[in-house]
Amino acid sequence: MSSTPRTVIAIDGPAASGKSSTAQWVAERLDFRHVDSGSLYRGITAAMLRTPTAPEAWTGSKLVAQGSRIALRPERTSFSVLIDGESTEEELRGTRVTEHVSMVARMPEVRAWVNQRVREAAAEHDVVVDGRDMGTAVFPDASLKVFLIADPWERARRRLTQRLGRRPLDLEIAEETELLVKRDARDAMQTVQAADAVLLDTTYLTQEEQVERIVALARAVTHRPNIT
Ligand code: C5P
């Protein structure tokens, strides 16, 4: 398999900064495929949680051994993570996986496994990849690197609005902000902004505006003015 990716757009940033949804929209606009590296960390965590081994006994090699149960199924503009051949979206986003995933993601063997899977996905297609270190550890030569940030309160508000389907109360936002700030701290080591990344603060942007800006940047760097 060729390991030279075609065009890679890397979108990194902290939890709930809107990376995945933005990356998905950008991929649809460009007719690229979206690769969500966080969903692979979540996949390996979920596969391990299905085993009887207690989290205290998890090691890098035990986790990577679960990797053979995980497949990335190409869709038109994305990849689905399957565990034992089944679709897993709800399980991957659940609280048990979210609680354990940062610890799993700190293990170097796991990081190497995820990075390899992401590179394989990018070898065959133009991709928009999102994560924490796509523009540094995995694709230092990406055509475009974007680092998304947003105020924690705003990130919490957006996440809750999506989850609850209504306007969240200030108290709920305060609790969610605390959880997000804690996860930021757990993920701090692996969240790295590339020196040549475009920093995009989305606190005061709508999702459409974020997507628009990244598509415009992509058009400029890939010299494909026909990208709409
Ligand atoms: O982006 P998402 O919240 O789904 O990522 C889940 C977890 O995977 C993060 O909290 C982080 O611990 C880890 N992760 C990472 N490096 C990436 C992507 C995700 O460490 N490139």
Short mmCIF file of C-alpha atoms and ligand atoms in Angstrom, two decimals:
data_model
loop_
_atom_site.label_atom_id
_atom_site.label_comp_id
_atom_site.label_asym_id
_atom_site.label_seq_id
_atom_site.Cartn_x
_atom_site.Cartn_y
_atom_site.Cartn_z
CA MET A 1 0.00 0.00 0.00
CA SER A 2 1.29 3.47 -0.78
CA SER A 3 2.05 5.37 2.38
CA THR A 4 2.05 8.76 0.67
CA PRO A 5 -1.17 10.49 1.56
CA ARG A 6 -2.90 12.65 -0.98
CA THR A 7 -4.15 15.88 0.54
CA VAL A 8 -4.33 15.96 4.34
CA ILE A 9 -6.10 18.64 6.34
CA ALA A 10 -5.38 18.28 10.05
CA ILE A 11 -7.76 19.80 12.61
CA ASP A 12 -6.62 19.61 16.22
CA GLY A 13 -7.85 21.12 19.46
CA PRO A 14 -9.21 20.39 22.93
CA ALA A 15 -12.36 18.43 23.85
CA ALA A 16 -15.64 19.84 22.55
CA SER A 17 -13.94 22.49 20.45
CA GLY A 18 -16.11 21.33 17.55
CA LYS A 19 -13.30 19.49 15.75
CA SER A 20 -15.21 16.39 14.73
CA SER A 21 -18.36 18.05 13.46
CA THR A 22 -16.35 20.75 11.70
CA ALA A 23 -14.02 18.16 10.18
CA GLN A 24 -17.03 16.17 8.96
CA TRP A 25 -18.63 19.20 7.30
CA VAL A 26 -15.34 20.23 5.72
CA ALA A 27 -14.88 16.70 4.37
CA GLU A 28 -18.36 16.79 2.85
CA ARG A 29 -17.73 20.16 1.22
CA LEU A 30 -14.41 19.03 -0.24
CA ASP A 31 -15.48 15.48 -1.02
CA PHE A 32 -12.68 14.24 1.22
CA ARG A 33 -13.04 11.58 3.91
CA HIS A 34 -13.12 12.47 7.59
CA VAL A 35 -10.93 10.40 9.92
CA ASP A 36 -11.72 10.96 13.60
CA SER A 37 -8.63 9.80 15.52
CA GLY A 38 -10.44 10.21 18.86
CA SER A 39 -12.93 7.55 17.78
CA LEU A 40 -10.05 5.06 17.45
CA TYR A 41 -8.89 5.84 21.00
CA ARG A 42 -12.50 5.44 22.05
CA GLY A 43 -12.80 2.20 20.04
CA ILE A 44 -9.86 0.52 21.71
CA THR A 45 -11.12 1.69 25.13
CA ALA A 46 -14.61 0.31 24.43
CA ALA A 47 -13.21 -3.02 23.18
CA MET A 48 -11.16 -3.33 26.37
CA LEU A 49 -14.16 -2.43 28.54
CA ARG A 50 -15.97 -5.39 26.98
CA THR A 51 -13.34 -7.75 28.44
CA PRO A 52 -13.29 -8.86 32.08
CA THR A 53 -9.89 -7.18 32.70
CA ALA A 54 -10.21 -4.37 35.29
CA PRO A 55 -8.95 -0.95 34.14
CA GLU A 56 -6.20 -1.00 36.80
CA ALA A 57 -4.66 -3.98 35.00
CA TRP A 58 -4.76 -2.46 31.50
CA THR A 59 -1.40 -2.18 29.79
CA GLY A 60 -0.38 -0.85 26.40
CA SER A 61 0.13 -4.32 24.99
CA LYS A 62 -3.21 -5.63 26.30
CA LEU A 63 -4.94 -2.64 24.73
CA VAL A 64 -3.19 -2.95 21.38
CA ALA A 65 -4.11 -6.65 21.35
CA GLN A 66 -7.75 -5.48 21.12
CA GLY A 67 -6.85 -3.64 17.92
CA SER A 68 -7.55 -6.67 15.73
CA ARG A 69 -11.23 -6.46 16.80
CA ILE A 70 -11.50 -2.93 15.43
CA ALA A 71 -12.17 -2.02 11.82
CA LEU A 72 -12.50 1.32 10.09
CA ARG A 73 -15.28 0.95 7.54
CA PRO A 74 -15.08 3.54 4.74
CA GLU A 75 -18.30 5.48 4.17
CA ARG A 76 -18.72 8.11 1.47
CA THR A 77 -17.14 11.00 3.43
CA SER A 78 -16.14 9.32 6.70
CA PHE A 79 -15.11 6.08 8.39
CA SER A 80 -17.16 4.16 10.93
CA VAL A 81 -15.41 2.41 13.80
CA LEU A 82 -16.62 -1.18 14.15
CA ILE A 83 -15.89 -3.45 17.09
CA ASP A 84 -16.28 -7.16 16.33
CA GLY A 85 -17.95 -6.11 13.09
CA GLU A 86 -20.65 -4.01 14.78
CA SER A 87 -21.35 -0.31 14.67
CA THR A 88 -20.58 1.33 18.01
CA GLU A 89 -21.32 5.06 17.87
CA GLU A 90 -23.41 5.24 21.07
CA GLU A 91 -21.02 3.08 23.06
CA LEU A 92 -18.02 5.15 21.92
CA ARG A 93 -19.56 8.43 23.10
CA GLY A 94 -20.82 6.99 26.43
CA THR A 95 -19.54 8.14 29.83
CA ARG A 96 -17.67 4.90 30.64
CA VAL A 97 -15.53 5.24 27.54
CA THR A 98 -15.05 8.99 28.07
CA GLU A 99 -13.90 8.37 31.66
CA HIS A 100 -11.23 5.87 30.65
CA VAL A 101 -10.07 7.09 27.25
CA SER A 102 -7.52 9.73 28.36
CA MET A 103 -5.63 7.15 30.41
CA VAL A 104 -5.61 4.79 27.44
CA ALA A 105 -4.48 7.58 25.10
CA ARG A 106 -1.43 8.28 27.25
CA MET A 107 0.07 4.85 26.48
CA PRO A 108 2.73 5.09 23.76
CA GLU A 109 1.84 1.67 22.26
CA VAL A 110 -1.77 2.79 21.85
CA ARG A 111 -0.72 6.09 20.29
CA ALA A 112 1.49 4.23 17.80
CA TRP A 113 -1.39 1.89 16.92
CA VAL A 114 -3.88 4.74 16.36
CA ASN A 115 -1.37 6.77 14.35
CA GLN A 116 -0.71 3.81 12.08
CA ARG A 117 -4.43 3.25 11.46
CA VAL A 118 -4.94 6.92 10.67
CA ARG A 119 -1.99 6.93 8.25
CA GLU A 120 -3.39 3.87 6.49
CA ALA A 121 -6.76 5.57 6.08
CA ALA A 122 -5.04 8.63 4.64
CA ALA A 123 -2.93 6.65 2.19
CA GLU A 124 -5.91 5.93 -0.04
CA HIS A 125 -7.93 9.14 0.06
CA ASP A 126 -7.81 12.88 0.53
CA VAL A 127 -8.66 13.28 4.18
CA VAL A 128 -9.65 15.67 6.92
CA VAL A 129 -8.23 14.20 10.14
CA ASP A 130 -9.10 15.47 13.58
CA GLY A 131 -7.58 14.90 16.98
CA ARG A 132 -5.06 16.36 19.36
CA ASP A 133 -1.74 15.82 17.58
CA MET A 134 -2.58 15.14 13.94
CA GLY A 135 -0.63 18.19 12.71
CA THR A 136 2.45 17.33 14.78
CA ALA A 137 2.92 13.61 15.48
CA VAL A 138 1.07 12.10 12.54
CA PHE A 139 1.03 14.52 9.60
CA PRO A 140 3.78 17.09 10.10
CA ASP A 141 3.59 17.73 6.34
CA ALA A 142 -0.19 18.19 6.17
CA SER A 143 -1.30 20.68 3.48
CA LEU A 144 -3.29 22.61 6.05
CA LYS A 145 -3.24 22.53 9.84
CA VAL A 146 -5.91 24.19 11.93
CA PHE A 147 -5.97 24.38 15.73
CA LEU A 148 -9.45 25.08 17.06
CA ILE A 149 -9.97 26.66 20.44
CA ALA A 150 -13.01 28.05 22.20
CA ASP A 151 -13.81 29.37 25.64
CA PRO A 152 -14.57 26.42 28.00
CA TRP A 153 -17.97 27.83 29.01
CA GLU A 154 -18.97 28.10 25.35
CA ARG A 155 -17.69 24.59 24.60
CA ALA A 156 -19.74 23.26 27.54
CA ARG A 157 -22.82 25.19 26.40
CA ARG A 158 -22.59 23.78 22.87
CA ARG A 159 -22.01 20.24 24.04
CA LEU A 160 -25.02 20.35 26.40
CA THR A 161 -27.29 21.97 23.83
CA GLN A 162 -26.45 19.13 21.46
CA ARG A 163 -26.87 16.44 24.11
CA LEU A 164 -30.05 17.76 25.77
CA GLY A 165 -31.73 19.24 22.71
CA ARG A 166 -32.70 22.36 24.72
CA ARG A 167 -31.10 25.47 26.18
CA PRO A 168 -29.01 24.36 29.18
CA LEU A 169 -29.26 26.06 32.58
CA ASP A 170 -26.27 28.04 33.84
CA LEU A 171 -25.79 25.51 36.64
CA GLU A 172 -25.61 22.67 34.11
CA ILE A 173 -23.13 24.63 32.01
CA ALA A 174 -21.00 25.29 35.10
CA GLU A 175 -20.86 21.55 35.91
CA GLU A 176 -20.04 20.60 32.34
CA THR A 177 -17.34 23.31 32.17
CA GLU A 178 -15.69 21.76 35.20
CA LEU A 179 -15.69 18.31 33.54
CA LEU A 180 -14.25 19.74 30.33
CA VAL A 181 -11.49 21.62 32.12
CA LYS A 182 -10.57 18.40 33.95
CA ARG A 183 -10.45 16.47 30.67
CA ASP A 184 -8.32 19.25 29.11
CA ALA A 185 -5.86 18.74 31.99
CA ARG A 186 -5.82 14.93 31.48
CA ASP A 187 -5.23 15.42 27.74
CA ALA A 188 -2.77 18.31 28.03
CA MET A 189 0.31 16.20 27.26
CA GLN A 190 -1.05 14.91 23.98
CA THR A 191 -2.71 18.13 22.79
CA VAL A 192 -0.10 19.90 20.72
CA GLN A 193 -0.51 22.89 18.45
CA ALA A 194 1.80 22.74 15.43
CA ALA A 195 3.96 25.82 14.96
CA ASP A 196 2.54 26.24 11.45
CA ALA A 197 -1.11 25.66 12.40
CA VAL A 198 -3.72 28.35 11.82
CA LEU A 199 -5.24 29.13 15.22
CA LEU A 200 -9.00 29.53 14.99
CA ASP A 201 -10.91 30.72 18.05
CA THR A 202 -14.49 29.64 17.48
CA THR A 203 -16.03 31.17 20.62
CA TYR A 204 -17.90 33.77 18.59
CA LEU A 205 -18.26 31.82 15.33
CA THR A 206 -21.15 29.70 14.19
CA GLN A 207 -20.49 26.21 12.88
CA GLU A 208 -21.15 27.46 9.33
CA GLU A 209 -18.60 30.25 9.74
CA GLN A 210 -15.95 27.84 11.05
CA VAL A 211 -16.50 25.51 8.14
CA GLU A 212 -16.45 28.39 5.68
CA ARG A 213 -13.11 29.64 6.97
CA ILE A 214 -11.47 26.23 6.80
CA VAL A 215 -12.83 25.54 3.33
CA ALA A 216 -11.43 28.92 2.20
CA LEU A 217 -8.03 28.05 3.67
CA ALA A 218 -8.15 24.62 2.03
CA ARG A 219 -8.93 26.22 -1.31
CA ALA A 220 -5.93 28.52 -0.92
CA VAL A 221 -3.43 25.84 0.09
CA THR A 222 -4.53 23.12 -2.29
CA HIS A 223 -4.83 25.54 -5.23
CA ARG A 224 -8.15 24.00 -6.09
CA PRO A 225 -10.41 26.99 -6.63
CA ASN A 226 -13.19 24.66 -7.74
CA ILE A 227 -13.63 23.45 -4.14
CA THR A 228 -17.04 24.90 -3.29
O1 C5P B 1 -11.87 13.85 20.35
P1 C5P B 1 -12.43 12.91 21.38
O2 C5P B 1 -12.97 13.60 22.60
O3 C5P B 1 -13.38 11.91 20.83
O4 C5P B 1 -11.16 12.06 21.85
C1 C5P B 1 -11.27 11.12 22.90
C2 C5P B 1 -9.95 11.06 23.67
O5 C5P B 1 -8.94 10.48 22.84
C3 C5P B 1 -9.40 12.40 24.12
O6 C5P B 1 -9.94 12.77 25.38
C4 C5P B 1 -7.91 12.12 24.20
O7 C5P B 1 -7.59 11.51 25.42
C5 C5P B 1 -7.69 11.08 23.12
N1 C5P B 1 -7.10 11.59 21.87
C6 C5P B 1 -5.74 11.77 21.81
N2 C5P B 1 -5.15 12.12 20.64
C7 C5P B 1 -5.89 12.32 19.53
C8 C5P B 1 -7.29 12.18 19.57
C9 C5P B 1 -7.88 11.83 20.77
O8 C5P B 1 -5.05 11.58 22.82
N3 C5P B 1 -5.28 12.62 18.39
#
